[in-house]
């Protein structure tokens, strides 16, 4: 903003502030009525009774009145019957707020503006339209996901239905509303969901259980509605809810605040899952480590039509993971892909990466350029 324009705005603001201050403090009245003639209250009262007062204005501890075209002022006794007496005698009465009343009113306005401003900021923070980010391109394909070949094959037709639900609906085939991904943590459920959206070339809306938590009641269900409202506007799309057991647990009517909020969230989810048609091109992927904890009504067929298990990587997948995670790391000749794949039997994808990283760190701490199987063994012990 140019300096001269900024100066004009600042100067104008100061003039307005000064005008408000003068009005609040009654300075305008002071200058306007300093030369008025004072009348005793008894005389004023007598003039009213004789019909010689045309108008009167109450201003703080003063009464400003007009008698036969001349302005006077007198004391204000603050009598509860005076106004009625004036009106009965045909006097036009006005009441001006004194400085204290105006300042009190301004302070009240400022307080309510501040209070509602805080409420608005808090509301926007907890239920902002940007709470759930829409990813138009995840940048991940099935080729970036190691293993899960059977799962990829099963999802191929789901992708085709998601991209053109109307053509399949004409054949009497509806797209699944939801698919439940179950399995131990660290095996790539989130990565697979992103890859599915990337392969289908549809929008992707990620969410997790903590996104629906709030210190205020009823915010969780409102966020559920916001999520699905956004999904309908961005269809076709995939909605991915991670840590699903954090919000979809069995409803408990014990009456506690936490249980009541959880019940409301589950009910909102049920309503939303029933509220959109399969032909709308919305697929809900929910990842969980504990299916048994989920509300049975939530995961019944018609809402979540399929349960897909995301297993630990098999031998071939572990070899590929070792090769991928060892890229950029130096290892001894005995640390072959095959040997490490056998060593990492029943390890999750995340644990394999962590162990290899820890082994390289141990070797670096001891001043060695390459890690060995002894380092792998030490890293496995630390990983538990």
Coordinates of N, CA, C and O in Angstrom, one line a residue, residues 149-303:
X149 N 0.2 -59.0 -4.3 CA -0.2 -59.2 -5.7 C -1.6 -59.7 -5.8 O -2.4 -59.2 -6.7
X150 N -2.0 -60.5 -4.8 CA -3.4 -61.0 -4.9 C -4.4 -59.8 -4.6 O -5.5 -59.7 -5.2
X151 N -4.0 -59.0 -3.7 CA -4.8 -57.8 -3.3 C -5.0 -56.9 -4.5 O -6.0 -56.3 -4.8
X152 N -3.9 -56.6 -5.2 CA -3.9 -55.8 -6.4 C -4.8 -56.3 -7.4 O -5.6 -55.6 -8.1
X153 N -4.8 -57.6 -7.6 CA -5.6 -58.3 -8.6 C -7.1 -58.1 -8.2 O -8.0 -57.8 -9.1
X154 N -7.4 -58.3 -7.0 CA -8.8 -58.2 -6.5 C -9.3 -56.8 -6.7 O -10.5 -56.6 -6.9
X155 N -8.5 -55.8 -6.6 CA -8.9 -54.4 -6.6 C -9.0 -53.8 -8.1 O -9.5 -52.8 -8.3
X156 N -8.5 -54.6 -9.0 CA -8.5 -54.1 -10.4 C -9.9 -53.9 -10.9 O -10.2 -52.8 -11.5
X157 N -10.9 -54.8 -10.7 CA -12.2 -54.6 -11.1 C -12.9 -53.5 -10.3 O -13.8 -52.8 -10.8
X158 N -12.6 -53.4 -9.0 CA -13.1 -52.4 -8.2 C -12.8 -51.0 -8.8 O -13.6 -50.1 -8.8
X159 N -11.6 -50.9 -9.2 CA -11.2 -49.6 -9.9 C -12.0 -49.3 -11.1 O -12.4 -48.1 -11.3
X160 N -12.2 -50.3 -11.9 CA -13.0 -50.1 -13.1 C -14.5 -49.7 -12.8 O -15.0 -48.8 -13.4
X161 N -15.0 -50.3 -11.8 CA -16.4 -49.9 -11.4 C -16.4 -48.5 -10.8 O -17.3 -47.7 -11.1
X162 N -15.4 -48.1 -10.1 CA -15.3 -46.8 -9.5 C -15.2 -45.7 -10.5 O -15.8 -44.7 -10.4
X163 N -14.5 -46.0 -11.6 CA -14.3 -45.0 -12.7 C -15.6 -44.9 -13.5 O -15.9 -43.8 -14.1
X164 N -16.3 -45.9 -13.7 CA -17.5 -45.9 -14.6 C -18.7 -46.7 -13.9 O -19.0 -47.7 -14.4
X165 N -19.2 -46.2 -12.8 CA -20.2 -46.9 -12.1 C -21.5 -47.1 -12.8 O -22.2 -48.1 -12.7
X166 N -21.8 -46.1 -13.7 CA -23.1 -46.2 -14.5 C -23.1 -47.4 -15.4 O -24.2 -48.0 -15.5
X167 N -22.0 -47.6 -16.1 CA -22.0 -48.7 -17.0 C -22.1 -50.1 -16.3 O -22.8 -51.0 -16.9
X168 N -21.6 -50.2 -15.2 CA -21.8 -51.4 -14.4 C -23.1 -51.5 -13.8 O -23.7 -52.6 -13.7
X169 N -23.7 -50.4 -13.4 CA -25.1 -50.4 -12.9 C -26.1 -50.8 -13.9 O -27.1 -51.5 -13.6
X170 N -25.8 -50.5 -15.2 CA -26.7 -51.0 -16.3 C -26.7 -52.5 -16.4 O -27.6 -53.1 -16.9
X171 N -25.6 -53.2 -15.9 CA -25.5 -54.6 -15.9 C -26.0 -55.2 -14.6 O -25.9 -56.4 -14.4
X172 N -26.5 -54.4 -13.7 CA -27.0 -54.9 -12.4 C -25.9 -55.0 -11.4 O -26.1 -55.7 -10.4
X173 N -24.7 -54.5 -11.7 CA -23.6 -54.6 -10.7 C -23.4 -53.3 -10.1 O -23.2 -52.2 -10.7
X174 N -23.4 -53.2 -8.8 CA -23.1 -52.0 -8.0 C -21.7 -52.0 -7.5 O -21.1 -53.1 -7.2
X175 N -21.2 -50.9 -7.3 CA -19.8 -50.7 -6.8 C -19.9 -50.9 -5.3 O -20.9 -50.6 -4.6
X176 N -18.9 -51.5 -4.6 CA -18.9 -51.6 -3.2 C -18.9 -50.2 -2.5 O -18.2 -49.3 -3.0
X177 N -19.6 -50.1 -1.4 CA -19.6 -48.8 -0.7 C -18.3 -48.7 0.1 O -17.7 -47.6 0.2
X178 N -17.9 -49.8 0.7 CA -16.7 -49.7 1.5 C -15.9 -51.0 1.5 O -16.5 -52.1 1.3
X179 N -14.7 -50.9 1.7 CA -13.8 -52.0 1.9 C -12.9 -51.9 3.1 O -12.4 -50.8 3.3
X180 N -12.9 -52.9 3.9 CA -12.2 -52.8 5.2 C -10.8 -53.5 5.0 O -10.8 -54.7 4.7
X181 N -9.8 -52.8 5.3 CA -8.4 -53.3 5.2 C -8.0 -53.6 6.6 O -7.9 -52.7 7.5
X182 N -7.8 -54.9 6.9 CA -7.4 -55.3 8.2 C -6.0 -55.9 8.2 O -5.6 -56.5 7.2
X183 N -5.3 -55.8 9.3 CA -3.9 -56.4 9.3 C -3.1 -55.6 10.3 O -3.4 -54.6 10.9
X184 N -1.9 -56.2 10.6 CA -1.0 -55.7 11.6 C -0.5 -54.3 11.2 O -0.4 -54.1 9.9
X185 N -0.1 -53.4 12.1 CA 0.4 -52.1 11.7 C 1.7 -52.3 11.0 O 2.5 -53.2 11.3
X186 N 2.0 -51.3 10.1 CA 3.3 -51.3 9.4 C 3.4 -52.1 8.1 O 4.5 -52.2 7.6
X187 N 2.3 -52.7 7.6 CA 2.3 -53.5 6.4 C 1.9 -52.8 5.2 O 1.7 -53.4 4.2
X188 N 1.6 -51.5 5.3 CA 1.4 -50.7 4.0 C -0.1 -50.5 3.7 O -0.4 -50.3 2.5
X189 N -1.0 -50.5 4.6 CA -2.4 -50.3 4.3 C -2.6 -48.9 3.7 O -3.3 -48.7 2.7
X190 N -2.0 -47.9 4.3 CA -2.1 -46.5 3.8 C -1.5 -46.4 2.4 O -2.1 -45.7 1.5
X191 N -0.3 -47.0 2.2 CA 0.3 -46.9 0.9 C -0.5 -47.6 -0.1 O -0.6 -47.1 -1.2
X192 N -1.1 -48.7 0.2 CA -2.0 -49.4 -0.7 C -3.2 -48.6 -1.1 O -3.6 -48.5 -2.3
X193 N -3.8 -47.9 -0.1 CA -5.0 -47.0 -0.4 C -4.6 -45.9 -1.4 O -5.3 -45.6 -2.3
X194 N -3.4 -45.3 -1.2 CA -3.0 -44.2 -2.1 C -2.7 -44.8 -3.5 O -3.0 -44.2 -4.5
X195 N -2.1 -46.0 -3.5 CA -1.8 -46.6 -4.8 C -3.1 -46.9 -5.6 O -3.2 -46.8 -6.8
X196 N -4.1 -47.4 -4.8 CA -5.4 -47.7 -5.5 C -6.0 -46.4 -6.1 O -6.5 -46.5 -7.2
X197 N -5.9 -45.3 -5.4 CA -6.5 -44.1 -5.9 C -5.6 -43.6 -7.1 O -6.1 -43.1 -8.1
X198 N -4.3 -43.8 -7.0 CA -3.4 -43.4 -8.1 C -3.7 -44.3 -9.4 O -3.7 -43.7 -10.5
X199 N -3.9 -45.6 -9.2 CA -4.2 -46.4 -10.3 C -5.5 -46.1 -11.0 O -5.7 -46.1 -12.2
X200 N -6.5 -45.8 -10.1 CA -7.9 -45.5 -10.6 C -8.0 -44.1 -11.1 O -8.9 -43.7 -11.8
X201 N -6.9 -43.2 -10.8 CA -6.9 -41.8 -11.3 C -8.1 -41.1 -10.8 O -8.8 -40.4 -11.6
X202 N -8.4 -41.2 -9.5 CA -9.6 -40.5 -8.9 C -9.0 -39.7 -7.7 O -7.9 -39.9 -7.2
X203 N -9.9 -38.8 -7.2 CA -9.5 -38.1 -6.0 C -9.3 -38.9 -4.8 O -10.0 -40.0 -4.7
X204 N -8.5 -38.5 -3.9 CA -8.2 -39.3 -2.7 C -8.3 -38.3 -1.5 O -7.7 -37.3 -1.4
X205 N -9.1 -38.7 -0.5 CA -9.3 -37.9 0.7 C -8.9 -38.7 1.9 O -9.6 -39.6 2.4
X206 N -7.7 -38.5 2.5 CA -7.2 -39.2 3.6 C -7.7 -38.6 4.9 O -7.9 -37.4 5.1
X207 N -8.0 -39.5 5.9 CA -8.5 -39.1 7.2 C -8.0 -40.1 8.2 O -7.7 -41.3 7.8
X208 N -7.9 -39.7 9.5 CA -7.6 -40.7 10.5 C -8.5 -40.4 11.7 O -9.1 -39.4 11.8
X209 N -8.5 -41.4 12.6 CA -9.4 -41.3 13.8 C -9.2 -40.0 14.5 O -10.2 -39.4 15.0
X210 N -8.0 -39.5 14.7 CA -7.8 -38.3 15.5 C -8.3 -37.1 14.9 O -8.5 -36.1 15.6
X211 N -8.6 -37.1 13.6 CA -9.2 -36.0 12.9 C -10.6 -35.7 13.4 O -11.1 -34.6 13.3
X212 N -11.3 -36.7 14.0 CA -12.7 -36.5 14.4 C -12.8 -36.3 15.9 O -13.8 -36.1 16.5
X213 N -11.6 -36.3 16.6 CA -11.6 -36.0 18.0 C -11.6 -34.5 18.3 O -11.0 -33.7 17.6
X214 N -12.3 -34.1 19.4 CA -12.4 -32.7 19.7 C -12.7 -32.6 21.2 O -13.4 -33.4 21.8
X215 N -12.3 -31.4 21.7 CA -12.6 -31.2 23.1 C -14.1 -30.7 23.3 O -14.6 -30.6 24.4
X216 N -14.7 -30.4 22.1 CA -16.1 -29.9 22.1 C -17.0 -31.1 21.7 O -16.7 -31.8 20.7
X217 N -18.2 -31.2 22.4 CA -19.1 -32.2 22.0 C -19.7 -31.9 20.6 O -19.9 -30.7 20.3
X218 N -20.1 -33.0 19.9 CA -20.8 -32.9 18.6 C -19.9 -32.4 17.5 O -20.4 -32.4 16.3
X219 N -18.7 -32.1 17.7 CA -17.8 -31.7 16.6 C -17.4 -32.9 15.8 O -17.4 -32.8 14.5
X220 N -17.2 -34.0 16.4 CA -16.9 -35.3 15.7 C -17.9 -35.6 14.6 O -17.6 -35.8 13.4
X221 N -19.2 -35.7 15.0 CA -20.2 -36.0 14.0 C -20.3 -35.0 12.8 O -20.5 -35.3 11.7
X222 N -20.1 -33.7 13.2 CA -20.1 -32.7 12.2 C -18.9 -32.9 11.2 O -19.1 -32.6 10.0
X223 N -17.8 -33.3 11.7 CA -16.6 -33.6 10.8 C -16.9 -34.8 9.9 O -16.5 -34.8 8.7
X224 N -17.7 -35.8 10.4 CA -18.0 -36.9 9.6 C -18.9 -36.4 8.4 O -18.7 -36.8 7.2
X225 N -19.9 -35.5 8.7 CA -20.7 -35.0 7.6 C -19.9 -34.1 6.6 O -20.1 -34.2 5.4
X226 N -19.0 -33.4 7.2 CA -18.1 -32.6 6.3 C -17.3 -33.4 5.4 O -17.2 -33.1 4.2
X227 N -16.7 -34.5 5.9 CA -15.9 -35.4 5.1 C -16.7 -36.0 3.9 O -16.3 -36.0 2.8
X228 N -17.9 -36.5 4.2 CA -18.7 -37.1 3.1 C -19.3 -36.1 2.2 O -19.6 -36.3 1.0
X229 N -19.6 -34.9 2.7 CA -20.1 -33.8 1.8 C -19.0 -33.4 0.8 O -19.3 -33.3 -0.4
X230 N -17.7 -33.4 1.3 CA -16.6 -33.1 0.4 C -16.4 -34.2 -0.6 O -16.1 -34.0 -1.8
X231 N -16.6 -35.5 -0.1 CA -16.5 -36.6 -1.0 C -17.5 -36.6 -2.2 O -17.2 -36.9 -3.3
X232 N -18.7 -36.2 -1.8 CA -19.8 -36.2 -2.9 C -19.4 -35.1 -3.9 O -19.7 -35.3 -5.1
X233 N -18.9 -34.0 -3.5 CA -18.5 -32.9 -4.4 C -17.3 -33.3 -5.3 O -17.2 -32.8 -6.4
X234 N -16.5 -34.2 -4.7 CA -15.2 -34.5 -5.5 C -15.3 -35.9 -6.2 O -14.3 -36.4 -6.6
X235 N -16.5 -36.5 -6.2 CA -16.6 -37.8 -6.8 C -16.3 -37.8 -8.3 O -16.5 -36.7 -8.9
X236 N -15.7 -38.9 -8.8 CA -15.4 -40.1 -8.1 C -14.2 -39.9 -7.2 O -13.2 -39.2 -7.6
X237 N -14.2 -40.5 -6.1 CA -13.1 -40.4 -5.2 C -13.0 -41.6 -4.2 O -14.0 -42.3 -4.0
X238 N -11.9 -41.7 -3.5 CA -11.7 -42.7 -2.5 C -11.5 -42.0 -1.2 O -10.7 -41.1 -1.1
X239 N -12.3 -42.3 -0.2 CA -12.2 -41.8 1.2 C -11.4 -42.9 2.0 O -11.9 -44.0 2.1
X240 N -10.3 -42.5 2.5 CA -9.5 -43.4 3.3 C -9.5 -43.0 4.8 O -9.1 -41.9 5.1
X241 N -10.0 -43.9 5.7 CA -10.0 -43.6 7.1 C -9.1 -44.5 7.8 O -9.3 -45.7 7.9
X242 N -8.0 -44.0 8.3 CA -7.0 -44.8 9.0 C -7.3 -44.9 10.5 O -8.1 -44.0 11.0
X243 N -6.8 -45.9 11.1 CA -7.1 -46.1 12.6 C -8.6 -46.2 12.8 O -9.2 -45.5 13.7
X244 N -9.3 -46.9 12.0 CA -10.8 -46.9 12.0 C -11.4 -47.4 13.3 O -12.4 -46.9 13.7
X245 N -10.6 -48.2 14.0 CA -11.1 -48.7 15.3 C -11.1 -47.6 16.3 O -11.7 -47.8 17.4
X246 N -10.5 -46.5 16.0 CA -10.5 -45.4 17.0 C -11.8 -44.6 17.0 O -12.1 -43.9 18.0
X247 N -12.6 -44.7 15.9 CA -13.9 -44.0 15.9 C -15.1 -44.9 15.7 O -16.2 -44.6 15.9
X248 N -14.8 -46.2 15.2 CA -15.9 -47.1 14.8 C -16.1 -48.1 15.9 O -16.7 -49.2 15.5
X249 N -15.7 -47.9 17.1 CA -15.9 -49.0 18.1 C -17.3 -49.2 18.5 O -18.2 -48.3 18.2
X250 N -17.6 -50.3 19.1 CA -19.0 -50.6 19.4 C -19.6 -49.5 20.3 O -19.0 -49.0 21.2
X251 N -20.8 -49.2 20.0 CA -21.5 -48.2 20.7 C -21.8 -48.6 22.2 O -22.2 -49.8 22.4
X252 N -21.6 -47.7 23.1 CA -21.8 -48.0 24.5 C -22.7 -46.9 25.1 O -22.3 -45.7 25.0
X253 N -23.8 -47.3 25.6 CA -24.7 -46.3 26.1 C -24.6 -46.1 27.6 O -25.6 -46.0 28.3
X254 N -23.3 -46.1 28.1 CA -23.1 -45.9 29.5 C -23.4 -44.5 30.0 O -23.7 -44.3 31.2
X255 N -23.4 -43.5 29.1 CA -23.8 -42.2 29.5 C -22.6 -41.3 29.7 O -22.8 -40.1 29.8
X256 N -21.4 -41.8 29.7 CA -20.2 -40.9 29.8 C -20.1 -40.1 28.6 O -20.5 -40.4 27.5
X257 N -19.4 -38.9 28.7 CA -19.2 -38.0 27.6 C -18.5 -38.6 26.5 O -18.8 -38.4 25.3
X258 N -17.4 -39.4 26.8 CA -16.6 -40.0 25.7 C -17.4 -41.0 24.9 O -17.4 -41.0 23.7
X259 N -18.2 -41.9 25.7 CA -19.0 -42.9 25.0 C -20.1 -42.3 24.2 O -20.4 -42.7 23.1
X260 N -20.7 -41.2 24.7 CA -21.8 -40.5 24.0 C -21.3 -39.9 22.7 O -21.9 -40.0 21.7
X261 N -20.1 -39.3 22.8 CA -19.5 -38.7 21.5 C -19.2 -39.8 20.5 O -19.4 -39.7 19.3
X262 N -18.6 -40.9 21.0 CA -18.3 -42.0 20.1 C -19.5 -42.6 19.5 O -19.6 -42.9 18.3
X263 N -20.6 -42.7 20.3 CA -21.9 -43.2 19.7 C -22.4 -42.3 18.6 O -22.9 -42.7 17.6
X264 N -22.3 -41.0 18.8 CA -22.7 -40.0 17.8 C -21.9 -40.1 16.6 O -22.4 -40.0 15.4
X265 N -20.6 -40.3 16.7 CA -19.7 -40.4 15.5 C -20.1 -41.7 14.7 O -20.2 -41.7 13.5
X266 N -20.3 -42.8 15.4 CA -20.7 -44.1 14.7 C -22.0 -43.9 14.0 O -22.2 -44.3 12.9
X267 N -23.0 -43.3 14.7 CA -24.3 -43.0 14.1 C -24.2 -42.2 12.9 O -24.9 -42.4 11.9
X268 N -23.4 -41.1 13.0 CA -23.1 -40.3 11.8 C -22.5 -41.1 10.6 O -22.9 -40.9 9.5
X269 N -21.6 -41.9 10.9 CA -21.0 -42.8 9.9 C -22.0 -43.7 9.3 O -22.1 -43.8 8.0
X270 N -22.9 -44.3 10.1 CA -23.9 -45.1 9.6 C -24.9 -44.4 8.6 O -25.2 -44.8 7.5
X271 N -25.2 -43.2 9.0 CA -26.1 -42.4 8.2 C -25.5 -42.0 6.9 O -26.1 -42.0 5.8
X272 N -24.2 -41.6 6.9 CA -23.5 -41.2 5.7 C -23.3 -42.4 4.8 O -23.5 -42.2 3.5
X273 N -22.9 -43.5 5.3 CA -22.7 -44.7 4.5 C -24.0 -45.1 3.8 O -24.0 -45.6 2.7
X274 N -25.2 -45.0 4.5 CA -26.5 -45.3 3.9 C -27.0 -44.2 3.0 O -27.9 -44.4 2.2
X275 N -26.3 -43.0 3.1 CA -26.9 -41.8 2.4 C -26.4 -41.6 1.0 O -26.9 -40.8 0.3
X276 N -25.3 -42.4 0.6 CA -24.9 -42.2 -0.8 C -25.1 -43.5 -1.6 O -25.0 -44.6 -1.1
X277 N -25.4 -43.3 -2.9 CA -25.6 -44.5 -3.8 C -24.3 -45.0 -4.4 O -23.4 -44.2 -4.6
X278 N -24.2 -46.3 -4.6 CA -23.0 -46.8 -5.2 C -22.6 -46.2 -6.5 O -21.5 -46.2 -7.0
X279 N -23.7 -45.7 -7.2 CA -23.4 -45.1 -8.6 C -22.8 -43.7 -8.5 O -22.5 -43.1 -9.5
X280 N -22.6 -43.2 -7.3 CA -22.0 -41.9 -7.1 C -20.5 -41.9 -7.3 O -19.9 -40.8 -7.3
X281 N -19.9 -43.1 -7.3 CA -18.5 -43.1 -7.4 C -17.7 -42.8 -6.2 O -16.6 -42.2 -6.3
X282 N -18.2 -43.2 -5.0 CA -17.4 -43.0 -3.8 C -17.1 -44.3 -3.2 O -18.0 -45.1 -3.0
X283 N -15.9 -44.5 -2.9 CA -15.5 -45.8 -2.2 C -14.8 -45.4 -0.9 O -13.9 -44.6 -0.9
X284 N -15.2 -46.1 0.2 CA -14.6 -45.8 1.5 C -13.7 -47.0 1.8 O -14.1 -48.1 1.8
X285 N -12.4 -46.7 2.0 CA -11.4 -47.6 2.5 C -11.2 -47.3 4.0 O -10.8 -46.2 4.3
X286 N -11.3 -48.3 4.8 CA -11.0 -48.1 6.2 C -10.0 -49.1 6.7 O -10.1 -50.3 6.4
X287 N -9.0 -48.7 7.3 CA -7.9 -49.5 7.8 C -8.0 -49.7 9.3 O -8.2 -48.7 10.1
X288 N -7.8 -50.9 9.8 CA -7.9 -51.2 11.2 C -7.0 -52.3 11.6 O -6.7 -53.2 10.8
X289 N -6.5 -52.3 12.8 CA -5.7 -53.4 13.4 C -6.6 -54.3 14.2 O -6.1 -55.4 14.7
X290 N -7.8 -53.9 14.5 CA -8.7 -54.7 15.4 C -10.1 -54.7 14.9 O -10.9 -53.8 15.2
X291 N -10.5 -55.7 14.0 CA -11.9 -55.7 13.5 C -12.8 -56.0 14.6 O -14.0 -55.6 14.6
X292 N -12.4 -56.8 15.6 CA -13.3 -57.2 16.7 C -13.8 -56.0 17.5 O -14.9 -56.1 18.1
X293 N -13.1 -54.9 17.5 CA -13.5 -53.8 18.3 C -14.6 -52.9 17.6 O -15.2 -52.0 18.2
X294 N -14.8 -53.2 16.3 CA -15.7 -52.3 15.5 C -17.1 -52.7 15.7 O -17.5 -53.8 16.0
X295 N -18.0 -51.6 15.6 CA -19.4 -51.8 15.7 C -19.9 -52.7 14.6 O -19.7 -52.5 13.4
X296 N -20.7 -53.7 15.0 CA -21.2 -54.7 14.0 C -22.1 -54.1 12.9 O -22.0 -54.5 11.7
X297 N -22.9 -53.1 13.3 CA -23.8 -52.5 12.3 C -23.0 -51.7 11.3 O -23.4 -51.5 10.2
X298 N -21.8 -51.2 11.7 CA -21.0 -50.3 10.9 C -20.3 -51.2 9.7 O -20.2 -50.7 8.6
X299 N -19.9 -52.4 10.0 CA -19.1 -53.2 9.1 C -20.0 -54.3 8.4 O -19.4 -55.2 7.8
X300 N -21.3 -54.2 8.6 CA -22.1 -55.2 7.9 C -22.1 -55.1 6.4 O -21.8 -54.0 5.9
X301 N -22.4 -56.2 5.6 CA -22.5 -56.1 4.2 C -23.5 -55.0 3.8 O -24.6 -54.9 4.5
X302 N -23.2 -54.3 2.8 CA -24.1 -53.2 2.4 C -23.5 -51.8 2.8 O -23.8 -50.8 2.2
X303 N -22.6 -51.9 3.8 CA -21.8 -50.7 4.1 C -20.4 -51.0 3.8 O -19.8 -50.3 3.0

